Amino acid sequence: LTIQWYPGHMAKAKRQMIEKIKLIDVVIELVDARIPFSSRNPLIDDIAANKPRLLILNKTDMADGQLTAEWINYFKDKGYSAHAVNAQTGKGSENISEWVHELTAAKREKVESKGFRARADRALIIGIPNVGKSTLINRLAKRKIAKIGDRPGVTKGQQWIKVGKTMELLDTPGILWPKFEDPEVGLKLAATGAIKDELIDFQDVAVYLLKVLMVRYPHALKERYGLAEISYEGNEPAIEEIVALFDAIGKKRGCVIGGGNIDYDRTAELVIREFRTQKLGKLTLESPEETL
Ligand code: G4P
């Protein structure tokens, strides 16, 4: 389910998040490991400024392992506790309460030094739509928490879920909007499926995706589509080069219409679908140095 973000929604989402953050000790920010920069909310650093933050790269089963490691280092250098997780299988997620507990150590010591017993660590999962917030909450709760309306503004009684011995997790995630200003961010969100397909132009997204893959993963394209001519070197393929690749893939995969012309809609959909289902391998669309 994808949210249409209107100014009213955004203001409400921000207000709700600020209220929720007051209740918790640690913010668990979830991003998509295939697009760790593009899947972050632009205001998160302001909104969550005064709380320790755990940064989780989710969907690592679909991402390039080497780049996931680079992203983790990048976030660690920025001072976050950053970790890779696969919420679908639970890989990595079993350690979340420990990571959270490390982040509350200083606060706990303060409380205990005054002779009180520190309470459980309270945490909140936040992120843009579709990064896997509900999947992770269900995973940590070890049961299916009814998915509330995936719309900012829908409030229901929220509850704490006990996770391990030391953590309590708010059962409703904080949902924030993605970055809007940068068209490349939008195209990356669309390519990964974070934006509803009805709202995207497949040809636009496929052209962009092929451009990124030509630079980043020419061998993956070559292998998948058996094309010799795509060992592209350089950083800025010309549109003609991208169209030539599009044509070659369409032809190779039989996406043709009358007169031997390429069916661009079908070719575009095929490329996007194959990227999303890892037919081209585990690929990440951005690296830290590009986004600094
Ligand atoms: P949200 O609450 O942040 O909006 O995201 P949600 O948990 O609904 O997850 C969005 C989609 O991402 C779901 O797929 C979910 O299964 C998938 N997902 C979440 N975490 C992971 C992960 O670590 N790896 C992989 N491969 N997928 C993950 P869906 O197709 O929308 O739904 P469904 O097919 O699971 O029903």
Coordinates of C-alpha atoms and ligand atoms in Angstrom, one line a residue:
L1 CA 0.0 0.0 0.0
T2 CA 1.5 3.3 -1.0
I3 CA 0.5 6.6 0.6
Q4 CA -0.1 9.7 -1.4
W5 CA 1.6 12.4 0.7
Y6 CA -0.2 15.7 0.9
P7 CA 1.0 18.6 3.0
G8 CA -1.6 17.9 5.6
H9 CA -0.5 14.2 5.8
M10 CA 3.1 15.2 6.2
A11 CA 2.4 17.7 8.9
K12 CA 0.3 15.1 10.8
A13 CA 2.9 12.4 10.3
K14 CA 5.6 14.6 11.7
R15 CA 3.5 15.7 14.7
Q16 CA 2.6 12.1 15.5
M17 CA 6.2 11.0 15.2
I18 CA 7.3 13.8 17.6
E19 CA 4.7 12.6 20.1
K20 CA 5.7 8.9 19.7
I21 CA 9.4 9.8 20.1
K22 CA 8.6 11.3 23.5
L23 CA 7.6 7.8 24.7
I24 CA 10.7 6.0 23.7
D25 CA 14.4 5.6 24.4
V26 CA 15.7 4.5 21.0
V27 CA 14.6 5.1 17.4
I28 CA 15.0 2.1 15.1
E29 CA 15.3 3.6 11.6
L30 CA 14.7 1.2 8.8
V31 CA 16.0 1.7 5.3
D32 CA 16.1 -0.5 2.2
A33 CA 19.6 -1.9 1.7
R34 CA 19.3 -1.6 -2.1
I35 CA 18.8 2.2 -1.7
P36 CA 20.0 3.2 1.8
F37 CA 20.1 6.9 0.9
S38 CA 17.0 7.2 -1.2
S39 CA 14.8 5.3 1.3
R40 CA 15.4 7.7 4.2
N41 CA 13.1 10.4 5.2
P42 CA 14.6 13.8 4.6
L43 CA 13.7 15.2 8.1
I44 CA 14.6 12.2 10.2
D45 CA 17.7 13.7 11.6
D46 CA 15.7 16.7 12.9
I47 CA 12.7 14.7 14.1
A48 CA 14.8 12.1 15.9
A49 CA 17.6 14.4 16.8
N50 CA 17.5 13.9 20.6
K51 CA 17.3 10.1 20.7
P52 CA 19.9 7.4 20.2
R53 CA 19.3 5.8 16.8
L54 CA 19.7 2.2 15.6
L55 CA 20.0 2.2 11.8
I56 CA 18.8 -1.0 10.2
L57 CA 19.5 -1.9 6.6
N58 CA 16.6 -4.2 5.8
K59 CA 16.0 -6.5 2.7
T60 CA 19.7 -7.3 2.7
D61 CA 18.8 -10.6 1.0
M62 CA 18.1 -8.6 -2.2
A63 CA 21.1 -6.2 -1.9
D64 CA 24.8 -6.3 -3.0
G65 CA 26.7 -7.7 0.1
Q66 CA 29.8 -5.7 -0.6
L67 CA 27.9 -2.4 -0.8
T68 CA 25.8 -3.3 2.3
A69 CA 29.1 -3.5 4.2
E70 CA 30.2 -0.2 2.7
W71 CA 26.9 1.4 3.8
I72 CA 27.2 0.0 7.3
N73 CA 30.7 1.5 7.6
Y74 CA 29.4 4.8 6.3
F75 CA 26.6 5.0 8.9
K76 CA 29.0 3.9 11.6
D77 CA 31.3 6.7 10.7
K78 CA 28.4 9.0 11.2
G79 CA 28.0 7.7 14.7
Y80 CA 25.0 5.4 14.3
S81 CA 24.7 1.9 15.5
A82 CA 24.2 0.4 12.0
H83 CA 23.3 -3.3 11.1
A84 CA 22.1 -5.5 8.3
V85 CA 18.9 -7.4 8.6
N86 CA 16.5 -9.6 6.7
A87 CA 13.1 -9.1 8.3
Q88 CA 11.5 -11.7 6.1
T89 CA 13.6 -14.6 7.5
G90 CA 14.6 -12.9 10.7
K91 CA 18.4 -13.0 9.9
G92 CA 20.0 -10.4 12.1
S93 CA 16.8 -9.3 13.7
E94 CA 17.3 -11.5 16.8
N95 CA 20.1 -9.1 17.9
I96 CA 18.0 -6.0 17.8
S97 CA 17.1 -5.9 21.5
E98 CA 20.8 -6.2 22.3
W99 CA 21.8 -3.4 20.0
V100 CA 19.1 -1.2 21.5
H101 CA 20.3 -2.2 25.0
E102 CA 23.8 -1.0 24.2
L103 CA 22.4 2.4 23.2
T104 CA 20.7 2.9 26.5
A105 CA 23.7 1.9 28.7
A106 CA 24.6 5.5 29.7
K107 CA 21.0 6.4 30.6
R108 CA 20.6 3.1 32.6
E109 CA 23.8 3.8 34.5
K110 CA 22.5 7.2 35.5
V111 CA 19.2 5.8 36.7
E112 CA 20.9 3.0 38.6
S113 CA 23.5 5.3 40.2
K114 CA 20.6 7.0 41.9
G115 CA 19.5 3.7 43.3
F116 CA 16.6 3.1 41.0
R117 CA 16.0 0.1 38.8
A118 CA 16.1 0.9 35.1
R119 CA 12.9 0.0 33.2
A120 CA 12.9 -1.8 29.8
D121 CA 14.3 -0.1 26.8
R122 CA 11.4 1.4 24.8
A123 CA 11.8 1.5 21.1
L124 CA 9.9 2.6 18.0
I125 CA 10.4 1.5 14.4
I126 CA 10.2 4.2 11.8
G127 CA 10.7 4.5 8.1
I128 CA 9.1 5.4 4.8
P129 CA 6.4 3.0 3.4
N130 CA 7.4 -0.4 2.2
V131 CA 10.8 -0.7 3.9
G132 CA 9.6 -3.6 6.0
K133 CA 8.4 -2.0 9.2
S134 CA 5.4 -4.3 9.7
T135 CA 7.4 -7.4 8.7
L136 CA 10.0 -6.5 11.3
I137 CA 7.5 -5.8 14.0
N138 CA 5.8 -9.1 13.4
R139 CA 9.1 -10.8 13.4
L140 CA 10.1 -9.3 16.7
A141 CA 6.7 -9.9 18.2
K142 CA 6.8 -13.5 17.0
R143 CA 3.2 -13.1 15.9
K144 CA 1.2 -11.1 13.4
I145 CA 0.2 -7.7 14.6
A146 CA -2.8 -6.5 12.8
K147 CA -1.6 -4.0 10.2
I148 CA -3.2 -0.7 10.9
G149 CA -4.2 1.6 8.1
D150 CA -0.9 2.4 6.4
R151 CA -1.8 6.0 6.5
P152 CA -0.4 8.8 8.6
G153 CA -3.2 10.2 10.7
V154 CA -4.8 6.8 11.5
T155 CA -4.3 6.5 15.2
K156 CA -5.3 3.5 17.2
G157 CA -4.5 2.5 20.7
Q158 CA -0.9 1.5 20.6
Q159 CA 0.6 -1.2 22.7
W160 CA 4.1 -2.3 23.8
I161 CA 5.4 -5.6 22.6
K162 CA 7.9 -7.3 24.8
V163 CA 11.0 -8.3 22.8
G164 CA 13.6 -10.4 24.7
K165 CA 14.2 -9.5 28.3
T166 CA 15.2 -5.9 27.9
M167 CA 13.1 -4.3 25.2
E168 CA 9.6 -3.1 24.6
L169 CA 8.6 -2.1 21.1
L170 CA 5.7 0.1 20.1
D171 CA 3.4 -2.0 18.0
T172 CA 2.7 0.7 15.5
P173 CA 5.5 2.0 13.4
G174 CA 6.2 5.6 12.6
I175 CA 5.6 6.2 8.9
L176 CA 7.3 9.1 7.2
W177 CA 7.5 10.3 3.7
P178 CA 10.4 9.7 1.3
K179 CA 12.5 12.4 -0.3
F180 CA 10.6 14.1 -3.1
E181 CA 12.8 16.8 -4.5
D182 CA 15.2 14.6 -6.3
P183 CA 13.8 12.8 -9.4
E184 CA 16.5 10.2 -9.2
V185 CA 15.4 9.2 -5.7
G186 CA 11.8 8.8 -7.1
L187 CA 13.0 6.6 -9.9
K188 CA 15.0 4.4 -7.4
L189 CA 12.0 4.1 -5.1
A190 CA 9.9 3.1 -8.1
A191 CA 12.5 0.6 -9.4
T192 CA 12.5 -1.2 -6.0
G193 CA 8.7 -1.2 -5.7
A194 CA 8.3 1.4 -3.0
I195 CA 5.9 3.4 -5.1
K196 CA 2.7 1.8 -6.4
D197 CA 3.1 0.6 -10.0
E198 CA -0.1 2.4 -11.0
L199 CA 1.7 5.7 -10.2
I200 CA 4.8 5.1 -12.2
D201 CA 5.8 5.1 -15.8
F202 CA 7.6 1.8 -16.5
Q203 CA 9.6 3.2 -19.4
D204 CA 11.0 6.1 -17.4
V205 CA 11.9 3.8 -14.6
A206 CA 13.4 1.1 -16.8
V207 CA 15.5 3.6 -18.7
Y208 CA 16.8 5.0 -15.5
L209 CA 17.4 1.5 -14.0
L210 CA 19.3 0.3 -17.1
K211 CA 21.4 3.4 -16.9
V212 CA 22.4 2.7 -13.3
L213 CA 23.0 -1.0 -14.1
M214 CA 25.1 -0.2 -17.1
V215 CA 27.5 1.7 -14.9
R216 CA 27.3 -0.4 -11.8
Y217 CA 26.7 -3.9 -13.0
P218 CA 27.4 -4.3 -16.7
H219 CA 28.3 -7.9 -16.2
A220 CA 25.0 -8.7 -14.6
L221 CA 23.2 -7.3 -17.7
K222 CA 25.5 -9.1 -20.0
E223 CA 25.0 -12.4 -18.3
R224 CA 21.2 -12.1 -18.0
Y225 CA 20.6 -11.0 -21.5
G226 CA 23.5 -12.5 -23.3
L227 CA 24.6 -9.3 -24.9
A228 CA 28.2 -8.8 -25.8
E229 CA 27.9 -5.1 -26.6
I230 CA 27.0 -3.9 -23.1
S231 CA 30.3 -4.0 -21.4
Y232 CA 29.9 -0.3 -20.8
E233 CA 32.7 1.7 -19.3
G234 CA 32.2 5.2 -18.0
N235 CA 29.8 7.0 -15.7
E236 CA 27.2 8.6 -18.0
P237 CA 25.8 6.4 -20.7
A238 CA 24.1 8.5 -23.5
I239 CA 20.4 8.0 -24.0
E240 CA 21.2 6.4 -27.4
E241 CA 23.3 3.8 -25.7
I242 CA 20.5 3.1 -23.2
V243 CA 17.9 2.8 -26.0
A244 CA 20.2 0.5 -27.9
L245 CA 20.4 -1.7 -24.8
F246 CA 16.6 -1.5 -24.4
D247 CA 16.2 -2.6 -28.1
A248 CA 18.7 -5.5 -27.7
I249 CA 16.9 -6.8 -24.5
G250 CA 13.5 -6.5 -26.2
K251 CA 14.6 -8.3 -29.2
K252 CA 16.4 -11.0 -27.3
R253 CA 13.3 -11.6 -25.1
G254 CA 10.8 -11.5 -27.8
C255 CA 9.1 -8.3 -26.7
V256 CA 8.2 -7.2 -30.2
I257 CA 5.1 -5.9 -31.9
G258 CA 4.1 -5.8 -35.6
G259 CA 6.8 -5.1 -38.1
G260 CA 9.6 -6.3 -35.7
N261 CA 9.4 -3.1 -33.6
I262 CA 10.3 -3.4 -30.0
D263 CA 7.4 -3.4 -27.5
Y264 CA 8.9 -0.8 -25.1
D265 CA 6.2 -1.2 -22.5
R266 CA 6.7 -4.9 -22.2
T267 CA 10.5 -4.7 -22.3
A268 CA 10.4 -2.0 -19.5
E269 CA 8.2 -4.1 -17.3
L270 CA 10.3 -7.2 -17.9
V271 CA 13.5 -5.4 -16.9
I272 CA 11.9 -3.9 -13.7
R273 CA 10.4 -7.2 -12.7
E274 CA 13.6 -9.1 -13.2
F275 CA 15.5 -6.5 -11.2
R276 CA 12.9 -6.7 -8.4
T277 CA 13.1 -10.5 -8.3
Q278 CA 16.9 -10.7 -8.3
K279 CA 17.0 -12.4 -11.7
L280 CA 19.9 -10.0 -12.4
G281 CA 21.5 -10.8 -9.0
K282 CA 21.6 -9.0 -5.7
L283 CA 22.0 -5.4 -6.7
T284 CA 22.3 -2.1 -4.9
L285 CA 21.5 1.1 -6.8
E286 CA 23.6 3.6 -4.9
S287 CA 26.9 3.7 -2.9
P288 CA 27.9 6.0 -0.1
E289 CA 30.4 8.1 -2.0
E290 CA 27.8 9.2 -4.6
T291 CA 25.4 10.5 -2.0
L292 CA 27.8 12.4 0.3
Ligands
G4P1 P1 6.1 -1.4 5.7 O1 5.4 -1.9 6.9 O2 7.4 -0.6 6.0 O3 5.2 -0.6 4.7 O4 6.6 -2.7 4.9 P2 6.1 -4.2 4.9 O5 6.5 -4.8 6.2 O6 4.7 -4.2 4.6 O7 7.0 -4.8 3.8 C1 6.9 -4.4 2.4 C2 7.3 -5.6 1.5 O8 8.6 -5.9 1.7 C3 6.5 -6.9 1.8 O9 6.3 -7.5 0.6 C4 7.4 -7.6 2.7 O10 7.2 -9.0 2.7 C5 8.8 -7.3 2.1 N1 9.9 -7.4 3.0 C6 10.1 -6.9 4.2 N2 11.3 -7.2 4.7 C7 11.9 -7.9 3.8 C8 13.2 -8.5 3.7 O11 14.1 -8.4 4.6 N3 13.5 -9.2 2.5 C9 12.6 -9.3 1.5 N4 13.0 -10.0 0.4 N5 11.4 -8.7 1.6 C10 11.1 -8.1 2.7 P3 5.0 -7.5 -0.2 O12 5.3 -8.1 -1.5 O13 4.4 -6.1 -0.2 O14 4.0 -8.3 0.6 P4 4.1 -9.9 0.8 O15 4.4 -10.5 -0.5 O16 5.1 -10.2 1.9 O17 2.7 -10.2 1.3

